[in-house]
Every structure is written in structure tokens, then in C-alpha cells.
JSON list of C-alpha atoms in Angstrom, two decimals:
[
{"chain": "A", "resi": 230, "resn": "UNK", "atom": "CA", "xyz": [13.49, 17.50, -23.84]},
{"chain": "A", "resi": 231, "resn": "UNK", "atom": "CA", "xyz": [12.91, 16.85, -20.11]},
{"chain": "A", "resi": 232, "resn": "UNK", "atom": "CA", "xyz": [10.07, 14.33, -20.68]},
{"chain": "A", "resi": 233, "resn": "UNK", "atom": "CA", "xyz": [9.18, 12.18, -23.64]},
{"chain": "A", "resi": 234, "resn": "UNK", "atom": "CA", "xyz": [5.87, 12.66, -25.43]},
{"chain": "A", "resi": 235, "resn": "UNK", "atom": "CA", "xyz": [4.51, 9.57, -23.69]},
{"chain": "A", "resi": 236, "resn": "UNK", "atom": "CA", "xyz": [5.58, 10.87, -20.29]},
{"chain": "A", "resi": 237, "resn": "UNK", "atom": "CA", "xyz": [3.83, 14.19, -20.94]},
{"chain": "A", "resi": 238, "resn": "UNK", "atom": "CA", "xyz": [0.69, 12.25, -21.88]},
{"chain": "A", "resi": 239, "resn": "UNK", "atom": "CA", "xyz": [0.83, 10.46, -18.55]},
{"chain": "A", "resi": 240, "resn": "UNK", "atom": "CA", "xyz": [1.43, 13.66, -16.60]},
{"chain": "A", "resi": 241, "resn": "UNK", "atom": "CA", "xyz": [-1.51, 15.30, -18.34]},
{"chain": "A", "resi": 242, "resn": "UNK", "atom": "CA", "xyz": [-3.80, 12.48, -17.23]},
{"chain": "A", "resi": 243, "resn": "UNK", "atom": "CA", "xyz": [-2.54, 12.78, -13.67]},
{"chain": "A", "resi": 244, "resn": "UNK", "atom": "CA", "xyz": [-3.05, 16.55, -13.57]},
{"chain": "A", "resi": 245, "resn": "UNK", "atom": "CA", "xyz": [-6.37, 16.73, -15.39]},
{"chain": "A", "resi": 246, "resn": "UNK", "atom": "CA", "xyz": [-8.01, 13.69, -13.81]},
{"chain": "A", "resi": 247, "resn": "UNK", "atom": "CA", "xyz": [-7.41, 14.10, -10.10]},
{"chain": "A", "resi": 248, "resn": "UNK", "atom": "CA", "xyz": [-10.74, 12.41, -9.50]},
{"chain": "A", "resi": 249, "resn": "UNK", "atom": "CA", "xyz": [-9.85, 9.39, -11.64]},
{"chain": "A", "resi": 250, "resn": "UNK", "atom": "CA", "xyz": [-9.58, 7.03, -8.66]},
{"chain": "A", "resi": 251, "resn": "UNK", "atom": "CA", "xyz": [-12.91, 8.10, -7.25]},
{"chain": "A", "resi": 252, "resn": "UNK", "atom": "CA", "xyz": [-14.53, 7.93, -10.69]},
{"chain": "A", "resi": 253, "resn": "UNK", "atom": "CA", "xyz": [-13.61, 4.26, -10.92]},
{"chain": "A", "resi": 254, "resn": "UNK", "atom": "CA", "xyz": [-15.16, 3.46, -7.56]},
{"chain": "A", "resi": 255, "resn": "UNK", "atom": "CA", "xyz": [-18.92, 2.98, -7.75]},
{"chain": "A", "resi": 256, "resn": "UNK", "atom": "CA", "xyz": [-21.77, 0.85, -6.53]},
{"chain": "A", "resi": 257, "resn": "UNK", "atom": "CA", "xyz": [-21.61, -1.18, -9.75]},
{"chain": "A", "resi": 258, "resn": "UNK", "atom": "CA", "xyz": [-19.76, -4.52, -9.70]},
{"chain": "A", "resi": 259, "resn": "UNK", "atom": "CA", "xyz": [-17.49, -3.32, -12.51]},
{"chain": "A", "resi": 260, "resn": "UNK", "atom": "CA", "xyz": [-16.85, 0.22, -13.71]},
{"chain": "A", "resi": 261, "resn": "UNK", "atom": "CA", "xyz": [-15.14, 1.25, -16.95]},
{"chain": "A", "resi": 262, "resn": "UNK", "atom": "CA", "xyz": [-13.45, 4.55, -17.73]},
{"chain": "A", "resi": 263, "resn": "UNK", "atom": "CA", "xyz": [-14.81, 6.56, -20.66]},
{"chain": "A", "resi": 264, "resn": "UNK", "atom": "CA", "xyz": [-12.30, 7.41, -23.38]},
{"chain": "A", "resi": 265, "resn": "UNK", "atom": "CA", "xyz": [-12.80, 9.62, -26.44]},
{"chain": "A", "resi": 266, "resn": "UNK", "atom": "CA", "xyz": [-11.60, 6.77, -28.64]},
{"chain": "A", "resi": 267, "resn": "UNK", "atom": "CA", "xyz": [-9.74, 3.48, -28.55]},
{"chain": "A", "resi": 268, "resn": "UNK", "atom": "CA", "xyz": [-6.64, 5.36, -29.70]},
{"chain": "A", "resi": 269, "resn": "UNK", "atom": "CA", "xyz": [-6.96, 7.61, -26.65]},
{"chain": "A", "resi": 270, "resn": "UNK", "atom": "CA", "xyz": [-7.12, 4.53, -24.41]},
{"chain": "A", "resi": 271, "resn": "UNK", "atom": "CA", "xyz": [-3.98, 3.08, -26.03]},
{"chain": "A", "resi": 272, "resn": "UNK", "atom": "CA", "xyz": [-2.08, 6.37, -25.70]},
{"chain": "A", "resi": 273, "resn": "UNK", "atom": "CA", "xyz": [-3.03, 6.61, -22.03]},
{"chain": "A", "resi": 274, "resn": "UNK", "atom": "CA", "xyz": [-1.91, 3.05, -21.27]},
{"chain": "A", "resi": 275, "resn": "UNK", "atom": "CA", "xyz": [1.34, 3.44, -23.19]},
{"chain": "A", "resi": 276, "resn": "UNK", "atom": "CA", "xyz": [2.24, 6.54, -21.21]},
{"chain": "A", "resi": 277, "resn": "UNK", "atom": "CA", "xyz": [2.58, 4.78, -17.86]},
{"chain": "A", "resi": 278, "resn": "UNK", "atom": "CA", "xyz": [5.94, 3.08, -18.44]},
{"chain": "A", "resi": 279, "resn": "UNK", "atom": "CA", "xyz": [7.74, 6.40, -18.91]},
{"chain": "A", "resi": 280, "resn": "UNK", "atom": "CA", "xyz": [6.77, 7.46, -15.39]},
{"chain": "A", "resi": 281, "resn": "UNK", "atom": "CA", "xyz": [7.80, 4.31, -13.55]},
{"chain": "A", "resi": 282, "resn": "UNK", "atom": "CA", "xyz": [11.01, 2.98, -12.04]},
{"chain": "A", "resi": 283, "resn": "UNK", "atom": "CA", "xyz": [10.41, -0.77, -11.96]},
{"chain": "A", "resi": 284, "resn": "UNK", "atom": "CA", "xyz": [13.85, -1.86, -10.71]},
{"chain": "A", "resi": 285, "resn": "UNK", "atom": "CA", "xyz": [12.74, -2.80, -7.18]},
{"chain": "A", "resi": 286, "resn": "UNK", "atom": "CA", "xyz": [9.45, -4.21, -8.44]},
{"chain": "A", "resi": 287, "resn": "UNK", "atom": "CA", "xyz": [11.30, -6.41, -10.91]},
{"chain": "A", "resi": 288, "resn": "UNK", "atom": "CA", "xyz": [13.35, -7.99, -8.15]},
{"chain": "A", "resi": 289, "resn": "UNK", "atom": "CA", "xyz": [10.71, -8.27, -5.42]},
{"chain": "A", "resi": 290, "resn": "UNK", "atom": "CA", "xyz": [7.80, -9.44, -7.52]},
{"chain": "A", "resi": 291, "resn": "UNK", "atom": "CA", "xyz": [9.88, -11.90, -9.53]},
{"chain": "A", "resi": 292, "resn": "UNK", "atom": "CA", "xyz": [10.94, -13.62, -6.30]},
{"chain": "A", "resi": 293, "resn": "UNK", "atom": "CA", "xyz": [7.41, -13.58, -4.84]},
{"chain": "A", "resi": 294, "resn": "UNK", "atom": "CA", "xyz": [5.85, -15.02, -7.99]},
{"chain": "A", "resi": 295, "resn": "UNK", "atom": "CA", "xyz": [8.46, -17.76, -8.24]},
{"chain": "A", "resi": 296, "resn": "UNK", "atom": "CA", "xyz": [7.60, -18.86, -4.69]},
{"chain": "A", "resi": 297, "resn": "UNK", "atom": "CA", "xyz": [3.94, -19.16, -5.67]},
{"chain": "A", "resi": 298, "resn": "UNK", "atom": "CA", "xyz": [4.66, -20.96, -8.92]},
{"chain": "A", "resi": 299, "resn": "UNK", "atom": "CA", "xyz": [6.83, -23.58, -7.22]},
{"chain": "A", "resi": 300, "resn": "UNK", "atom": "CA", "xyz": [3.67, -25.29, -5.99]},
{"chain": "A", "resi": 301, "resn": "UNK", "atom": "CA", "xyz": [3.08, -26.61, -9.53]},
{"chain": "A", "resi": 302, "resn": "UNK", "atom": "CA", "xyz": [5.19, -28.24, -12.22]},
{"chain": "A", "resi": 303, "resn": "UNK", "atom": "CA", "xyz": [5.71, -25.65, -14.97]},
{"chain": "A", "resi": 304, "resn": "UNK", "atom": "CA", "xyz": [8.55, -27.45, -16.76]},
{"chain": "A", "resi": 305, "resn": "UNK", "atom": "CA", "xyz": [7.90, -27.26, -20.52]},
{"chain": "A", "resi": 306, "resn": "UNK", "atom": "CA", "xyz": [4.51, -25.52, -20.20]},
{"chain": "A", "resi": 307, "resn": "UNK", "atom": "CA", "xyz": [3.72, -22.62, -22.52]},
{"chain": "A", "resi": 308, "resn": "UNK", "atom": "CA", "xyz": [2.65, -19.38, -20.82]},
{"chain": "A", "resi": 309, "resn": "UNK", "atom": "CA", "xyz": [1.48, -16.09, -22.31]},
{"chain": "A", "resi": 310, "resn": "UNK", "atom": "CA", "xyz": [1.88, -13.12, -19.96]},
{"chain": "A", "resi": 311, "resn": "UNK", "atom": "CA", "xyz": [-0.45, -10.20, -20.71]},
{"chain": "A", "resi": 312, "resn": "UNK", "atom": "CA", "xyz": [0.37, -6.54, -20.02]},
{"chain": "A", "resi": 313, "resn": "UNK", "atom": "CA", "xyz": [3.79, -7.73, -18.91]},
{"chain": "A", "resi": 314, "resn": "UNK", "atom": "CA", "xyz": [5.59, -4.35, -18.89]},
{"chain": "A", "resi": 315, "resn": "UNK", "atom": "CA", "xyz": [9.34, -5.04, -18.61]},
{"chain": "A", "resi": 316, "resn": "UNK", "atom": "CA", "xyz": [8.86, -8.81, -18.33]},
{"chain": "A", "resi": 317, "resn": "UNK", "atom": "CA", "xyz": [9.08, -9.53, -14.59]},
{"chain": "A", "resi": 318, "resn": "UNK", "atom": "CA", "xyz": [6.45, -12.28, -14.71]},
{"chain": "A", "resi": 319, "resn": "UNK", "atom": "CA", "xyz": [7.99, -13.78, -17.84]},
{"chain": "A", "resi": 320, "resn": "UNK", "atom": "CA", "xyz": [11.31, -14.09, -16.02]},
{"chain": "A", "resi": 321, "resn": "UNK", "atom": "CA", "xyz": [9.55, -15.76, -13.06]},
{"chain": "A", "resi": 322, "resn": "UNK", "atom": "CA", "xyz": [7.96, -18.36, -15.33]},
{"chain": "A", "resi": 323, "resn": "UNK", "atom": "CA", "xyz": [11.35, -19.00, -16.95]},
{"chain": "A", "resi": 324, "resn": "UNK", "atom": "CA", "xyz": [12.81, -19.51, -13.48]},
{"chain": "A", "resi": 325, "resn": "UNK", "atom": "CA", "xyz": [10.42, -22.44, -12.94]},
{"chain": "A", "resi": 326, "resn": "UNK", "atom": "CA", "xyz": [11.03, -24.00, -16.35]},
{"chain": "A", "resi": 327, "resn": "UNK", "atom": "CA", "xyz": [8.13, -22.68, -18.44]},
{"chain": "A", "resi": 328, "resn": "UNK", "atom": "CA", "xyz": [8.34, -21.46, -22.03]},
{"chain": "A", "resi": 329, "resn": "UNK", "atom": "CA", "xyz": [6.93, -17.97, -21.53]},
{"chain": "A", "resi": 330, "resn": "UNK", "atom": "CA", "xyz": [6.58, -14.76, -23.52]},
{"chain": "A", "resi": 331, "resn": "UNK", "atom": "CA", "xyz": [4.89, -11.47, -22.68]},
{"chain": "A", "resi": 332, "resn": "UNK", "atom": "CA", "xyz": [2.99, -8.81, -24.56]},
{"chain": "A", "resi": 333, "resn": "UNK", "atom": "CA", "xyz": [2.38, -5.17, -23.64]},
{"chain": "A", "resi": 334, "resn": "UNK", "atom": "CA", "xyz": [1.17, -2.02, -25.38]},
{"chain": "A", "resi": 335, "resn": "UNK", "atom": "CA", "xyz": [4.51, -0.46, -24.44]},
{"chain": "A", "resi": 336, "resn": "UNK", "atom": "CA", "xyz": [7.28, -2.92, -23.55]},
{"chain": "A", "resi": 337, "resn": "UNK", "atom": "CA", "xyz": [9.91, -0.21, -23.87]},
{"chain": "A", "resi": 338, "resn": "UNK", "atom": "CA", "xyz": [13.11, -0.38, -25.87]},
{"chain": "A", "resi": 339, "resn": "UNK", "atom": "CA", "xyz": [15.27, -3.50, -26.23]},
{"chain": "A", "resi": 340, "resn": "UNK", "atom": "CA", "xyz": [12.96, -5.68, -24.17]},
{"chain": "A", "resi": 341, "resn": "UNK", "atom": "CA", "xyz": [13.94, -9.32, -24.70]},
{"chain": "A", "resi": 342, "resn": "UNK", "atom": "CA", "xyz": [11.02, -10.65, -22.66]},
{"chain": "A", "resi": 343, "resn": "UNK", "atom": "CA", "xyz": [7.99, -8.82, -24.00]},
{"chain": "A", "resi": 344, "resn": "UNK", "atom": "CA", "xyz": [6.55, -8.21, -27.47]},
{"chain": "A", "resi": 345, "resn": "UNK", "atom": "CA", "xyz": [4.40, -5.26, -28.45]},
{"chain": "A", "resi": 346, "resn": "UNK", "atom": "CA", "xyz": [0.78, -6.41, -28.34]},
{"chain": "A", "resi": 347, "resn": "UNK", "atom": "CA", "xyz": [-2.77, -5.72, -27.18]},
{"chain": "A", "resi": 348, "resn": "UNK", "atom": "CA", "xyz": [-4.65, -8.18, -24.99]},
{"chain": "A", "resi": 349, "resn": "UNK", "atom": "CA", "xyz": [-7.91, -7.17, -26.66]},
{"chain": "A", "resi": 350, "resn": "UNK", "atom": "CA", "xyz": [-6.54, -8.47, -29.99]},
{"chain": "A", "resi": 351, "resn": "UNK", "atom": "CA", "xyz": [-4.10, -11.35, -29.47]},
{"chain": "A", "resi": 352, "resn": "UNK", "atom": "CA", "xyz": [-2.18, -12.43, -32.57]},
{"chain": "A", "resi": 353, "resn": "UNK", "atom": "CA", "xyz": [-1.62, -16.00, -31.35]},
{"chain": "A", "resi": 354, "resn": "UNK", "atom": "CA", "xyz": [-3.45, -19.05, -32.77]},
{"chain": "A", "resi": 355, "resn": "UNK", "atom": "CA", "xyz": [-6.49, -20.71, -31.23]},
{"chain": "A", "resi": 356, "resn": "UNK", "atom": "CA", "xyz": [-5.74, -23.30, -28.53]},
{"chain": "A", "resi": 357, "resn": "UNK", "atom": "CA", "xyz": [-2.01, -22.60, -28.59]},
{"chain": "A", "resi": 358, "resn": "UNK", "atom": "CA", "xyz": [-0.95, -22.01, -24.96]},
{"chain": "A", "resi": 359, "resn": "UNK", "atom": "CA", "xyz": [-1.23, -23.94, -21.71]},
{"chain": "A", "resi": 360, "resn": "UNK", "atom": "CA", "xyz": [-1.68, -20.91, -19.44]},
{"chain": "A", "resi": 361, "resn": "UNK", "atom": "CA", "xyz": [-2.24, -17.18, -19.52]},
{"chain": "A", "resi": 362, "resn": "UNK", "atom": "CA", "xyz": [-1.01, -14.95, -16.69]},
{"chain": "A", "resi": 363, "resn": "UNK", "atom": "CA", "xyz": [-2.08, -11.35, -16.07]},
{"chain": "A", "resi": 364, "resn": "UNK", "atom": "CA", "xyz": [-1.92, -8.98, -13.10]},
{"chain": "A", "resi": 365, "resn": "UNK", "atom": "CA", "xyz": [-3.32, -6.02, -15.02]},
{"chain": "A", "resi": 366, "resn": "UNK", "atom": "CA", "xyz": [-6.93, -6.77, -15.88]},
{"chain": "A", "resi": 367, "resn": "UNK", "atom": "CA", "xyz": [-7.74, -3.37, -14.43]},
{"chain": "A", "resi": 368, "resn": "UNK", "atom": "CA", "xyz": [-6.02, -1.99, -17.54]},
{"chain": "A", "resi": 369, "resn": "UNK", "atom": "CA", "xyz": [-8.44, -3.77, -19.88]},
{"chain": "A", "resi": 370, "resn": "UNK", "atom": "CA", "xyz": [-10.90, -1.39, -21.47]},
{"chain": "A", "resi": 371, "resn": "UNK", "atom": "CA", "xyz": [-13.23, -4.24, -22.43]},
{"chain": "A", "resi": 372, "resn": "UNK", "atom": "CA", "xyz": [-12.87, -7.07, -19.92]},
{"chain": "A", "resi": 373, "resn": "UNK", "atom": "CA", "xyz": [-15.28, -9.34, -21.82]},
{"chain": "A", "resi": 374, "resn": "UNK", "atom": "CA", "xyz": [-13.29, -8.99, -25.03]},
{"chain": "A", "resi": 375, "resn": "UNK", "atom": "CA", "xyz": [-10.03, -9.65, -23.22]},
{"chain": "A", "resi": 376, "resn": "UNK", "atom": "CA", "xyz": [-11.39, -12.80, -21.54]},
{"chain": "A", "resi": 377, "resn": "UNK", "atom": "CA", "xyz": [-12.78, -13.98, -24.89]},
{"chain": "A", "resi": 378, "resn": "UNK", "atom": "CA", "xyz": [-9.32, -13.66, -26.42]},
{"chain": "A", "resi": 379, "resn": "UNK", "atom": "CA", "xyz": [-7.77, -15.49, -23.47]},
{"chain": "A", "resi": 380, "resn": "UNK", "atom": "CA", "xyz": [-10.23, -18.36, -23.86]},
{"chain": "A", "resi": 381, "resn": "UNK", "atom": "CA", "xyz": [-9.51, -18.49, -27.59]},
{"chain": "A", "resi": 382, "resn": "UNK", "atom": "CA", "xyz": [-5.75, -18.98, -27.21]},
{"chain": "A", "resi": 383, "resn": "UNK", "atom": "CA", "xyz": [-5.93, -21.40, -24.28]},
{"chain": "A", "resi": 384, "resn": "UNK", "atom": "CA", "xyz": [-5.79, -25.13, -24.91]},
{"chain": "A", "resi": 385, "resn": "UNK", "atom": "CA", "xyz": [-8.70, -27.23, -23.59]},
{"chain": "A", "resi": 386, "resn": "UNK", "atom": "CA", "xyz": [-8.18, -27.44, -19.84]},
{"chain": "A", "resi": 387, "resn": "UNK", "atom": "CA", "xyz": [-5.86, -24.44, -19.97]},
{"chain": "A", "resi": 388, "resn": "UNK", "atom": "CA", "xyz": [-5.66, -21.96, -17.11]},
{"chain": "A", "resi": 389, "resn": "UNK", "atom": "CA", "xyz": [-5.92, -18.23, -16.64]},
{"chain": "A", "resi": 390, "resn": "UNK", "atom": "CA", "xyz": [-4.02, -16.98, -13.59]},
{"chain": "A", "resi": 391, "resn": "UNK", "atom": "CA", "xyz": [-4.75, -13.41, -12.61]},
{"chain": "A", "resi": 392, "resn": "UNK", "atom": "CA", "xyz": [-3.48, -11.44, -9.65]},
{"chain": "A", "resi": 393, "resn": "UNK", "atom": "CA", "xyz": [-6.34, -9.12, -8.69]},
{"chain": "A", "resi": 394, "resn": "UNK", "atom": "CA", "xyz": [-5.95, -6.21, -6.33]},
{"chain": "A", "resi": 395, "resn": "UNK", "atom": "CA", "xyz": [-8.56, -5.71, -3.64]},
{"chain": "A", "resi": 396, "resn": "UNK", "atom": "CA", "xyz": [-11.68, -4.02, -5.00]},
{"chain": "A", "resi": 397, "resn": "UNK", "atom": "CA", "xyz": [-12.64, -0.36, -4.87]},
{"chain": "A", "resi": 398, "resn": "UNK", "atom": "CA", "xyz": [-14.43, -0.99, -1.57]},
{"chain": "A", "resi": 399, "resn": "UNK", "atom": "CA", "xyz": [-10.98, -1.29, 0.03]},
{"chain": "A", "resi": 400, "resn": "UNK", "atom": "CA", "xyz": [-8.39, 0.42, -2.18]},
{"chain": "A", "resi": 401, "resn": "UNK", "atom": "CA", "xyz": [-8.20, 3.13, -4.83]},
{"chain": "A", "resi": 402, "resn": "UNK", "atom": "CA", "xyz": [-7.32, 2.10, -8.37]},
{"chain": "A", "resi": 403, "resn": "UNK", "atom": "CA", "xyz": [-4.49, 4.00, -10.01]},
{"chain": "A", "resi": 404, "resn": "UNK", "atom": "CA", "xyz": [-4.90, 6.74, -12.59]},
{"chain": "A", "resi": 405, "resn": "UNK", "atom": "CA", "xyz": [-4.28, 4.31, -15.46]},
{"chain": "A", "resi": 406, "resn": "UNK", "atom": "CA", "xyz": [-6.98, 1.83, -14.53]},
{"chain": "A", "resi": 407, "resn": "UNK", "atom": "CA", "xyz": [-9.51, 1.40, -17.32]},
{"chain": "A", "resi": 408, "resn": "UNK", "atom": "CA", "xyz": [-11.74, -1.01, -15.36]},
{"chain": "A", "resi": 409, "resn": "UNK", "atom": "CA", "xyz": [-12.31, -1.36, -11.63]},
{"chain": "A", "resi": 410, "resn": "UNK", "atom": "CA", "xyz": [-14.24, -3.87, -9.57]},
{"chain": "A", "resi": 411, "resn": "UNK", "atom": "CA", "xyz": [-16.08, -3.32, -6.33]},
{"chain": "A", "resi": 412, "resn": "UNK", "atom": "CA", "xyz": [-14.61, -6.51, -4.84]},
{"chain": "A", "resi": 413, "resn": "UNK", "atom": "CA", "xyz": [-12.50, -9.44, -6.00]},
{"chain": "A", "resi": 414, "resn": "UNK", "atom": "CA", "xyz": [-15.69, -11.51, -5.92]},
{"chain": "A", "resi": 415, "resn": "UNK", "atom": "CA", "xyz": [-17.19, -9.18, -8.55]},
{"chain": "A", "resi": 416, "resn": "UNK", "atom": "CA", "xyz": [-14.18, -9.63, -10.82]},
{"chain": "A", "resi": 417, "resn": "UNK", "atom": "CA", "xyz": [-14.29, -13.40, -10.37]},
{"chain": "A", "resi": 418, "resn": "UNK", "atom": "CA", "xyz": [-18.00, -13.50, -11.17]},
{"chain": "A", "resi": 419, "resn": "UNK", "atom": "CA", "xyz": [-17.46, -11.41, -14.30]},
{"chain": "A", "resi": 420, "resn": "UNK", "atom": "CA", "xyz": [-14.77, -13.77, -15.61]},
{"chain": "A", "resi": 421, "resn": "UNK", "atom": "CA", "xyz": [-16.92, -16.81, -14.83]},
{"chain": "A", "resi": 422, "resn": "UNK", "atom": "CA", "xyz": [-19.74, -15.08, -16.67]},
{"chain": "A", "resi": 423, "resn": "UNK", "atom": "CA", "xyz": [-17.53, -14.96, -19.76]},
{"chain": "A", "resi": 424, "resn": "UNK", "atom": "CA", "xyz": [-17.09, -18.73, -19.82]},
{"chain": "A", "resi": 425, "resn": "UNK", "atom": "CA", "xyz": [-14.25, -19.55, -17.42]},
{"chain": "A", "resi": 426, "resn": "UNK", "atom": "CA", "xyz": [-14.45, -21.79, -14.34]},
{"chain": "A", "resi": 427, "resn": "UNK", "atom": "CA", "xyz": [-12.91, -20.58, -11.05]},
{"chain": "A", "resi": 428, "resn": "UNK", "atom": "CA", "xyz": [-10.76, -23.37, -9.59]},
{"chain": "A", "resi": 429, "resn": "UNK", "atom": "CA", "xyz": [-8.66, -21.71, -6.86]},
{"chain": "A", "resi": 430, "resn": "UNK", "atom": "CA", "xyz": [-8.10, -18.53, -4.84]},
{"chain": "A", "resi": 431, "resn": "UNK", "atom": "CA", "xyz": [-5.00, -17.49, -2.90]},
{"chain": "A", "resi": 432, "resn": "UNK", "atom": "CA", "xyz": [-4.38, -14.38, -0.79]},
{"chain": "A", "resi": 433, "resn": "UNK", "atom": "CA", "xyz": [-1.31, -12.44, -1.98]},
{"chain": "A", "resi": 434, "resn": "UNK", "atom": "CA", "xyz": [0.73, -9.44, -0.85]},
{"chain": "A", "resi": 435, "resn": "UNK", "atom": "CA", "xyz": [2.79, -8.91, -4.01]},
{"chain": "A", "resi": 436, "resn": "UNK", "atom": "CA", "xyz": [2.63, -6.94, -6.25]},
{"chain": "A", "resi": 437, "resn": "UNK", "atom": "CA", "xyz": [-0.06, -5.50, -3.91]},
{"chain": "A", "resi": 438, "resn": "UNK", "atom": "CA", "xyz": [-2.58, -6.93, -1.44]},
{"chain": "A", "resi": 439, "resn": "UNK", "atom": "CA", "xyz": [-5.24, -8.96, -3.22]},
{"chain": "A", "resi": 440, "resn": "UNK", "atom": "CA", "xyz": [-5.90, -12.47, -4.49]},
{"chain": "A", "resi": 441, "resn": "UNK", "atom": "CA", "xyz": [-4.47, -14.81, -7.08]},
{"chain": "A", "resi": 442, "resn": "UNK", "atom": "CA", "xyz": [-7.41, -16.28, -8.98]},
{"chain": "A", "resi": 443, "resn": "UNK", "atom": "CA", "xyz": [-7.03, -19.33, -11.20]},
{"chain": "A", "resi": 444, "resn": "UNK", "atom": "CA", "xyz": [-9.64, -20.14, -13.85]},
{"chain": "A", "resi": 445, "resn": "UNK", "atom": "CA", "xyz": [-9.86, -23.06, -16.24]},
{"chain": "A", "resi": 446, "resn": "UNK", "atom": "CA", "xyz": [-11.38, -23.59, -19.65]},
{"chain": "A", "resi": 447, "resn": "UNK", "atom": "CA", "xyz": [-13.69, -26.52, -20.26]}
]
């Protein structure tokens, strides 16, 4: 078989939803894609990995993230990386001394860095991690539910670090995006509205132009 079943699912979305990027750009602060069911959402998200070659990304983004992380002491801190794909961000946190693990709907085969998991339904205990990292909140179907789960697993004073691409006013979201924001400000306001406190912002160029936002629990 030329393509796996998951790859064909991804190709079908690309062919049948040529307006997907435009559909996720609107005058609303946040826009969510409509799926027939949650199972349809999961199948769509799982299909992406089969269509990607992440070799260059793994090298370039790992190095870029390490440079950013060096500004803080991560030695011995626990970090949960959400939607971590092949584990690039997990490796970066290991490079700076953190105890990190990732989850993803489709981590692929023989992935030592990432467990199968859904950031809408985290299996980890309350108040169990120091930090959560995610650069894929655009893949969350229900941003509020995802942020609620993040808050649940973070220790008091814990941090959420998210790399957010520029909003739909400036760039098109990819065909797998389940949520888009008009601007980074709109995403930040939404997360604050779900009980997190914004403590820092940093312009970034990797993995794409945008901002690194850091939030803290009370």
C-alpha cells in the first residue's frame, strides 16, 4: 500500500477542505473547526504525522528551544509537553536538565520520548508537574477544556509555556488546525480568561514566527 490509512485520511482532508485555512480566519477572537464527532477530530489530528518529515525540524527547533530555555534553571524540574509529536521539545528540556515527558494523539512507533495521550483528557494527577509546554494549542478542539486540564496538573505557581504562531490576521493556519486566533493577544486573553496569569512574552522565529507566552497558576 502506497499510503497508510492515516496518511489517506490526511490527504482526504487536504483535498476536500481547500478552504480550511480561510475557514479558520474570521472576525472572531477565536474560531473552532466543526467536526462530525470527537472521533473525527482525533482521526484528523492523528493523520498529520504520516505526511510529515520532521528530521530538519527536530534538529533546528531543538537547538532553538534550548537557547530559550537556558535563561532559566530547569535542573530537576518536571515538565509535561503536550502534542509533542516525535519528542523534539522533550529532548530540548532534557538538554537543560529537566525531567520531561510528552504526550501526543499519534507519537508514532517506537517513540521513547512521547506517550499516547490527549491534552483534553490528561491522565496525570492533580498538582503533579512544575511546567507544561505546548506549541500546538491550535490543534486543541476545546481550548477551555485543555487549559482546565493544564491548570489541574500544574503545581501551585506552576507555569504554562506556549509557543503561539501569529494570528489569522497575519498568517494562515494549517489544514489540521482545530482552533485559530485572530491575534496572539486574543489567544493570551482567552487563556487568562480560563484562570491563568500572563507573566511574560517573547518574540520567536522557531518553529515559526510568533510569540512565546508564559502563564502562571495562582
